[in-house]
mmCIF file of C-alpha atoms in Angstrom:
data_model
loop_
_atom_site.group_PDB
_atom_site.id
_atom_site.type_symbol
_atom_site.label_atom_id
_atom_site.label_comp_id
_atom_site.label_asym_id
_atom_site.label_seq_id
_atom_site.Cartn_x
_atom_site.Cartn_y
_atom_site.Cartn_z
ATOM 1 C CA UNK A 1 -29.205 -50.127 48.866
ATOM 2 C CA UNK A 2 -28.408 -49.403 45.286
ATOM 3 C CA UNK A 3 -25.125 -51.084 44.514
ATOM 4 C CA UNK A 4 -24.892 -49.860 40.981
ATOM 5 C CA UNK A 5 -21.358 -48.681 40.106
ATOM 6 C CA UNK A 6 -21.197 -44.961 38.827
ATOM 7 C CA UNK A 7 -19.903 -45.054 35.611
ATOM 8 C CA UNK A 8 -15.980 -43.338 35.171
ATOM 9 C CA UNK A 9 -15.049 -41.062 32.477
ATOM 10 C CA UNK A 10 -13.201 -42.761 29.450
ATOM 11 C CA UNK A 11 -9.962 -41.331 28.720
ATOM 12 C CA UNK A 12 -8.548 -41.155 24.633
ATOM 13 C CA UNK A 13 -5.323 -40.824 23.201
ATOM 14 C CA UNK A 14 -5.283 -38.495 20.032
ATOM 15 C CA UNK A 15 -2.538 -39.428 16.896
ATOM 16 C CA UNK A 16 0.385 -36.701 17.055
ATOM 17 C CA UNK A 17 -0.334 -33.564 14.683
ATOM 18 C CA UNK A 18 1.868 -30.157 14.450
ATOM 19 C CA UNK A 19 1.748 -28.259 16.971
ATOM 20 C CA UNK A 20 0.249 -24.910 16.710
ATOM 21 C CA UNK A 21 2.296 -23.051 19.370
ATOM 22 C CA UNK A 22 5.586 -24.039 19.428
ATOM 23 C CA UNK A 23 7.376 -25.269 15.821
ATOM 24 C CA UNK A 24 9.023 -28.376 14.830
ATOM 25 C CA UNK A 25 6.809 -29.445 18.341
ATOM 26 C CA UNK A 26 4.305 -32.325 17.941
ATOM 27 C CA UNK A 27 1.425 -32.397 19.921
ATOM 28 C CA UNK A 28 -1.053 -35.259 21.469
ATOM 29 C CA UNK A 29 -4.103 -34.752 23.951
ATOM 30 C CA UNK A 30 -6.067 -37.087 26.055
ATOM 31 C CA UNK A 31 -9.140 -36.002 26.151
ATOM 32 C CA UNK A 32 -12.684 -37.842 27.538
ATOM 33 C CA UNK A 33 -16.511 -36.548 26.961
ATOM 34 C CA UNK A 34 -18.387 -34.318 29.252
ATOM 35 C CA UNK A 35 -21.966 -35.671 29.337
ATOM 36 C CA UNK A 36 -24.904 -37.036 31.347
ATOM 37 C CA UNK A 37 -26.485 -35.892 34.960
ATOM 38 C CA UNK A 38 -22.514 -35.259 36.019
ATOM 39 C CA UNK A 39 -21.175 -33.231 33.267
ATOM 40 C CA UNK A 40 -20.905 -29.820 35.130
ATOM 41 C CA UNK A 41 -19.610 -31.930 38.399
ATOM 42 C CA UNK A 42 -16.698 -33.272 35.791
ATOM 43 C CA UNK A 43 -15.992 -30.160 34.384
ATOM 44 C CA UNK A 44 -15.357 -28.541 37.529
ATOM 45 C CA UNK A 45 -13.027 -31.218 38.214
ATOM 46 C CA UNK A 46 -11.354 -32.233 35.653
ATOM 47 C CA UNK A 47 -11.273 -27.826 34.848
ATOM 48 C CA UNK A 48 -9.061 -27.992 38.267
ATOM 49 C CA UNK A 49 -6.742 -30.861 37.500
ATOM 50 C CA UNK A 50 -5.535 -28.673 33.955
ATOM 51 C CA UNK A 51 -7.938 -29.749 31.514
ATOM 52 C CA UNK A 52 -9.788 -27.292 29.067
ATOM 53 C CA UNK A 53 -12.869 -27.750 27.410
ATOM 54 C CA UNK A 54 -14.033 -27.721 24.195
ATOM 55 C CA UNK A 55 -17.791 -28.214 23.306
ATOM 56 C CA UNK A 56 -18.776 -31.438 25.195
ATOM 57 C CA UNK A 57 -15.075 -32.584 25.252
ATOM 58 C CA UNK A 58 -12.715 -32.181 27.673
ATOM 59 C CA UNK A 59 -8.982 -32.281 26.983
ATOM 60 C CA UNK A 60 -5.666 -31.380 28.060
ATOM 61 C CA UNK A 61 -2.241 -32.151 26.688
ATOM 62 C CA UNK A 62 0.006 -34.892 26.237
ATOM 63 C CA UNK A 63 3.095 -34.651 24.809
ATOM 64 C CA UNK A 64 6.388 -36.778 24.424
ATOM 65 C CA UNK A 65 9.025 -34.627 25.797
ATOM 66 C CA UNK A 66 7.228 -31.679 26.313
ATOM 67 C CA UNK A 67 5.689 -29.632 29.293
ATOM 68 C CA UNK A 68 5.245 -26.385 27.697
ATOM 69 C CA UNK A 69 1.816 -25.551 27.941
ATOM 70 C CA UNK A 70 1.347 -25.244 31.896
ATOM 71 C CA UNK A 71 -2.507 -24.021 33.339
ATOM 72 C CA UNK A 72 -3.032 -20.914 34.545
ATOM 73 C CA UNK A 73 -5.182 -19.632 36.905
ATOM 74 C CA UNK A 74 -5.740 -15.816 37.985
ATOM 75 C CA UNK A 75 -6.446 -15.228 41.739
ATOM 76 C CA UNK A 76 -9.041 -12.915 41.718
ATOM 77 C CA UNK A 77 -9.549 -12.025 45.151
ATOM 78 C CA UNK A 78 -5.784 -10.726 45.319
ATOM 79 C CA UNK A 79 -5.848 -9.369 41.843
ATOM 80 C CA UNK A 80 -4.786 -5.222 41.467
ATOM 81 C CA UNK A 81 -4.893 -3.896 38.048
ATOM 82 C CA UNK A 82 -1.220 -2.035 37.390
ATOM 83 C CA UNK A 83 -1.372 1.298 35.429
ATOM 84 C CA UNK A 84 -1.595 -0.119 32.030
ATOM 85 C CA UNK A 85 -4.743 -2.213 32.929
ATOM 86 C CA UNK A 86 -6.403 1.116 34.310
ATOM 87 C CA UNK A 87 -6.174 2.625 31.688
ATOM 88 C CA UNK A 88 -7.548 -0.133 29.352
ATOM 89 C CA UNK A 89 -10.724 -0.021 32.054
ATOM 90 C CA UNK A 90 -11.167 3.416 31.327
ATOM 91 C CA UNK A 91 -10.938 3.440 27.777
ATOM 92 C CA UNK A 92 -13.860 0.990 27.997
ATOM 93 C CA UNK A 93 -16.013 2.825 30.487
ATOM 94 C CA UNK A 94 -18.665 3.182 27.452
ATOM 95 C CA UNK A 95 -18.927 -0.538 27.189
ATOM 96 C CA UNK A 96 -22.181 -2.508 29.317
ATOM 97 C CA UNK A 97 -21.170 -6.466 29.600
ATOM 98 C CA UNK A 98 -23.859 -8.947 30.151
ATOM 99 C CA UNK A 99 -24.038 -12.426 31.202
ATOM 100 C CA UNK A 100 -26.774 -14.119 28.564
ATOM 101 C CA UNK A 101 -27.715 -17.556 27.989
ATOM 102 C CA UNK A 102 -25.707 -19.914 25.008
ATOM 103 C CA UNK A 103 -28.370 -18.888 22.741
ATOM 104 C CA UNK A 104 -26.170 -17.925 19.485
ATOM 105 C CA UNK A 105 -27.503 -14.848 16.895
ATOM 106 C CA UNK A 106 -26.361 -13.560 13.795
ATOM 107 C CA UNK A 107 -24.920 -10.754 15.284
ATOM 108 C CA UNK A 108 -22.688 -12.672 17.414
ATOM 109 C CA UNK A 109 -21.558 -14.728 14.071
ATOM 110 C CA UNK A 110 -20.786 -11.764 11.883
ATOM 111 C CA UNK A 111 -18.672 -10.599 15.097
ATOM 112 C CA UNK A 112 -16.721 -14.077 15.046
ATOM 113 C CA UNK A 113 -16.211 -13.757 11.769
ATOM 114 C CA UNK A 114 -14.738 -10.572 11.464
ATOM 115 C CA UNK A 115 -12.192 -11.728 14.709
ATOM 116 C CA UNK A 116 -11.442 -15.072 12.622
ATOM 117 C CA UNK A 117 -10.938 -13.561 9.130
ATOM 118 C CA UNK A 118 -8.350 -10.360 10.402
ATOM 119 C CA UNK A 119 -6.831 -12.748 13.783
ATOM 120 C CA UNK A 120 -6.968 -16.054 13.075
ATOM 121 C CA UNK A 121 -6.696 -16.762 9.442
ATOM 122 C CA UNK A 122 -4.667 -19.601 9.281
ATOM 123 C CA UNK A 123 -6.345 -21.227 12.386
ATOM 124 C CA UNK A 124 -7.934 -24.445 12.841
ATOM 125 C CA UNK A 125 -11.599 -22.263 13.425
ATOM 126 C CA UNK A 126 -10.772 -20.389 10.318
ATOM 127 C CA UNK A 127 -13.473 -22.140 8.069
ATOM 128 C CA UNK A 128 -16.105 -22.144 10.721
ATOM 129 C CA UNK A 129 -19.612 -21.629 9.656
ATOM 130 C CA UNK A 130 -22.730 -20.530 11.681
ATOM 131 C CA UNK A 131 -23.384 -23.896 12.044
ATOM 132 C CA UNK A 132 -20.742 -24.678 13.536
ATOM 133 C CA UNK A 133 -20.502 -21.589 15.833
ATOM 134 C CA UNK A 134 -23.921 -22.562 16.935
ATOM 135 C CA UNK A 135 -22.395 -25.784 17.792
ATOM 136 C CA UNK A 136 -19.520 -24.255 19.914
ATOM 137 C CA UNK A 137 -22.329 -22.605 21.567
ATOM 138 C CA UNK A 138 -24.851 -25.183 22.212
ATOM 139 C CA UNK A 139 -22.915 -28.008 22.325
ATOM 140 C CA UNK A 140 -22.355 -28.534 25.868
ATOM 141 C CA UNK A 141 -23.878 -30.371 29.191
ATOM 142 C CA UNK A 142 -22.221 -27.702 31.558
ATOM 143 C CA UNK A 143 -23.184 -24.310 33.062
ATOM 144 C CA UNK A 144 -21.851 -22.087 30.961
ATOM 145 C CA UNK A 145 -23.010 -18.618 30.050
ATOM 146 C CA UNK A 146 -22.027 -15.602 26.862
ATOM 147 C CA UNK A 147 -21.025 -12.172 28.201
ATOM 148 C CA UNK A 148 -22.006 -9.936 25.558
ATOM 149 C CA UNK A 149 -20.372 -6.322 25.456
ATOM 150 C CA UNK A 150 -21.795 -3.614 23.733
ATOM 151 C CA UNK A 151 -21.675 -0.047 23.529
ATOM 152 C CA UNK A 152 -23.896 1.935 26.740
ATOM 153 C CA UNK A 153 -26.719 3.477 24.779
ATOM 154 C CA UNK A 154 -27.391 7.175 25.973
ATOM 155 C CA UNK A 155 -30.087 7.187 28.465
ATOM 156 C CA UNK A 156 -29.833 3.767 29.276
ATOM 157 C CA UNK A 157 -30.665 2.739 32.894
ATOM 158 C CA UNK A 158 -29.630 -0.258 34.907
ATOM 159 C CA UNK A 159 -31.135 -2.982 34.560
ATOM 160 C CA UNK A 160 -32.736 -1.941 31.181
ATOM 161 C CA UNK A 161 -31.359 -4.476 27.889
ATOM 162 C CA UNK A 162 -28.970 -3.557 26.219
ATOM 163 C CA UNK A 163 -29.212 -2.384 22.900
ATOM 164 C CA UNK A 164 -25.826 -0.837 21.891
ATOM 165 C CA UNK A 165 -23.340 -2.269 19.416
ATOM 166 C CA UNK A 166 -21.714 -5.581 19.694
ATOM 167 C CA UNK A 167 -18.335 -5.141 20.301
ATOM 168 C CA UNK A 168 -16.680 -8.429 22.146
ATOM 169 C CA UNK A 169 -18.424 -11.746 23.261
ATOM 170 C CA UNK A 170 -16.893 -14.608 25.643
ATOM 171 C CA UNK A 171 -17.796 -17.699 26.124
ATOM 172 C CA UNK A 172 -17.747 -18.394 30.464
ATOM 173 C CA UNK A 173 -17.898 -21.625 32.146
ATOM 174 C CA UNK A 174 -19.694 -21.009 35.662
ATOM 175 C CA UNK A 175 -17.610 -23.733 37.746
ATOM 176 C CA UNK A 176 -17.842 -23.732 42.027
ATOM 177 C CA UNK A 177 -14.845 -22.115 42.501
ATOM 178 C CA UNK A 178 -14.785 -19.685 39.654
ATOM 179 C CA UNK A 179 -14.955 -18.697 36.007
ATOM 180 C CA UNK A 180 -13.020 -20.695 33.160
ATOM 181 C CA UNK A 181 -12.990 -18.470 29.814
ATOM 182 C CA UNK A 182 -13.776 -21.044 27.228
ATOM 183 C CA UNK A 183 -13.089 -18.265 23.922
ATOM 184 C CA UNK A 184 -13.570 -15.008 23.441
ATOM 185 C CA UNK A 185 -13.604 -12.770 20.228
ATOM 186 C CA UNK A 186 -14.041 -9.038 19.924
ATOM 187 C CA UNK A 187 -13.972 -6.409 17.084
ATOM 188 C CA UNK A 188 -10.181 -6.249 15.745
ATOM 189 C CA UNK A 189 -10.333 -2.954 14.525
ATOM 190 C CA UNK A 190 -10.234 -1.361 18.143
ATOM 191 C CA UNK A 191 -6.650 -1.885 19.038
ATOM 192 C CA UNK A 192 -6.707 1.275 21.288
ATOM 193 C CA UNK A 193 -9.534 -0.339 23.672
ATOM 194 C CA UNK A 194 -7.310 -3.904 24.467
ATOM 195 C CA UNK A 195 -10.446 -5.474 24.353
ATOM 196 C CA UNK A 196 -8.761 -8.681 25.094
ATOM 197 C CA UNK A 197 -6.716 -7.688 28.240
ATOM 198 C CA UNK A 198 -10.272 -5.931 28.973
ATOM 199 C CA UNK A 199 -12.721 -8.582 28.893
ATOM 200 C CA UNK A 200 -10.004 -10.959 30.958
ATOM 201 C CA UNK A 201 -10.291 -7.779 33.749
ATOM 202 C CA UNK A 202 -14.097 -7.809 33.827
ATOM 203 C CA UNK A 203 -13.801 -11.503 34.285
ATOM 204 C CA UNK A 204 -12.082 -10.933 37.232
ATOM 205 C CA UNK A 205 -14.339 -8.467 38.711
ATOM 206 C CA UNK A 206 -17.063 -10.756 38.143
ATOM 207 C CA UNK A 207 -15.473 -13.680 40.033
ATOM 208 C CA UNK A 208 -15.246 -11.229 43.198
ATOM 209 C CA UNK A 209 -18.704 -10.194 43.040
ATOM 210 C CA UNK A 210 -19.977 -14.334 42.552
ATOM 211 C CA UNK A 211 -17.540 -14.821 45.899
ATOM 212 C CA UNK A 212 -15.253 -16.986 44.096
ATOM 213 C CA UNK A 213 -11.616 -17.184 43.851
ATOM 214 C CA UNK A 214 -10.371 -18.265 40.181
ATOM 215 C CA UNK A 215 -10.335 -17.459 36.967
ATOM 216 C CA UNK A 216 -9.062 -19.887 34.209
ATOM 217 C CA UNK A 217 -7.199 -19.097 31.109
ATOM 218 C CA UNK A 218 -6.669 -22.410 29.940
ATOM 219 C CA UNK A 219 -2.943 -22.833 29.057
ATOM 220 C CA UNK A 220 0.043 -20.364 28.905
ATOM 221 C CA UNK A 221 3.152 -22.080 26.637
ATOM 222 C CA UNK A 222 6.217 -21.432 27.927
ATOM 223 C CA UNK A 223 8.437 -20.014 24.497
ATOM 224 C CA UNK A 224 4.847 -18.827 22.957
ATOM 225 C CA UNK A 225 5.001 -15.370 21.873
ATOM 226 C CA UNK A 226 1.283 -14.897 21.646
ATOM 227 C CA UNK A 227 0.736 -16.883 25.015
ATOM 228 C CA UNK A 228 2.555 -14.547 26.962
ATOM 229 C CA UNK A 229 0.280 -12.321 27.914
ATOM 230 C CA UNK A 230 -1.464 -14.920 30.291
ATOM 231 C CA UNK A 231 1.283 -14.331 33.072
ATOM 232 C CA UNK A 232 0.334 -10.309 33.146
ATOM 233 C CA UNK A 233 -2.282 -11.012 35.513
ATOM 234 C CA UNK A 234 -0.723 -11.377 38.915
ATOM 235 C CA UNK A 235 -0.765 -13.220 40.902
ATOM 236 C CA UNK A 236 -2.167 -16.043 39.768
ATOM 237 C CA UNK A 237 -0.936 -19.972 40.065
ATOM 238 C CA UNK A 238 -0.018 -22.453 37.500
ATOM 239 C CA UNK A 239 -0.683 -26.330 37.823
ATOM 240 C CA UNK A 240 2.621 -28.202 38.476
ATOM 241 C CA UNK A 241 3.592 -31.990 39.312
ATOM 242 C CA UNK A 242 2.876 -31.191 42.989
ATOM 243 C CA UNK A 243 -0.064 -29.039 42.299
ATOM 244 C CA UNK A 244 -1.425 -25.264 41.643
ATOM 245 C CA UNK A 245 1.675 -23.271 42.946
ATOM 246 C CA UNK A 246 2.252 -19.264 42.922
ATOM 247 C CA UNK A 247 4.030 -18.372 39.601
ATOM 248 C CA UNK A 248 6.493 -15.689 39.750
ATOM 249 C CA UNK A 249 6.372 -13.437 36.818
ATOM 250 C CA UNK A 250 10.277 -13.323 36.750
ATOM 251 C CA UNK A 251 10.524 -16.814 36.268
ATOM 252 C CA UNK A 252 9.238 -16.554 33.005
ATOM 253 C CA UNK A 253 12.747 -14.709 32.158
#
């Protein structure tokens, strides 16, 4: 009988630093290390009690005084698109997505750049390198998978590779009851396609055909202009005190 204790997770405190959602806010995170045999068995869990992760770290907030950023999660099964999102699908009816391993390229960088340097200026990715985009990659002891999305090449048949531009890339956790989108980036100069709100609805069609029921967004921050968006996707469930409970998108009035 093997009496061995299995080791537990260690849990850190990080120093308060500005927070980059909500001013005059400070923020703090606890955050622990996803790694070893039981990395993708942590993630899953840990993913489902509101943390997010971040290469091999996992983390989720913890603020003095502030509950802001709340997880969300999308219910996929009971997802319907609303006119809007239509027409985003349709407007990207040319585009082919495919699920590829975490092997990073050069065209993927450039991409990330190009997001970064007209998105994200300011950011706290802003001075990445391809180094350290390799890292974001790599970096990881979890299942976790690129969708690449490219233009559908004239001709091309199912099942053939695609060879089409480059036009958006996310980086997908593959958990047991779902999808958790890690980060995505995308090409900024195509406002009309909504690649964003698009590659968040091909997530969800993905998580019906794997059978599953969620997709994660990681956190939506209540008084967050640019977080907003997260509660378009109904319905979908946030992670309170006494759980993951149906949000209402009228109580975000």
């Amino acid at each position: 009988m093997n009496t061995q204790a299995t080791p537990s997770p260690q849990f850190y405190l990080t120093a308060p630093a500005a927070c980059p959602y909500l001013a005059g806010e400070m923020e703090r995170k606890v955050f622990t290390h996803l790694v070893g045999p039981r990395a993708a068995e942590m993630n899953d869990l840990l993913t489902q009690g509101g943390f997010r992760r971040s290469q091999n770290i996992a983390y989720r907030p913890a603020c003095e005084g502030c509950r802001a950023c709340v997880s969300v999660r999308i219910l996929a099964n009971e997802f319907e698109p609303n006119r809007t999102m239509r027409k985003v699908l349709g407007a990207n009816r040319d585009l082919v997505g495919t699920m590829v391993p975490t092997q990073p390229s050069t065209e993927q960088f450039t991409l990330f750049r190009e997001y970064l340097d007209s998105r994200h200026q300011r950011g706290g990715m802003s001075d990445m390198s391809a180094l350290d985009y390799a890292i974001m990659v790599e970096d990881t002891h979890v299942n976790t998978r690129l969708v690449e999305y490219r233009r559908r090449v004239p001709g091309q048949g199912i099942g053939d590779k695609p060879q089409g531009e480059l036009i958006g890339v996310a980086l997908t956790d593959l958990m047991s009851d779902g999808l958790s989108m890690v980060y995505s980036f995308f090409k900024p100069d195509m406002e009309k396609r909504s690649l964003g709100t698009f590659i968040i609805l091909d997530h969800i069609n993905r998580t019906r055909q794997l059978g599953l029921p969620h997709v994660y967004l990681g956190y939506w921050v209540k008084g967050s202009a640019k977080m907003h968006y997260k509660t378009r996707y109904q319905p979908q469930e946030h992670l309170t005190p006494r759980g993951w409970e149906r949000y209402d998108l009228g109580n975000d009035n």
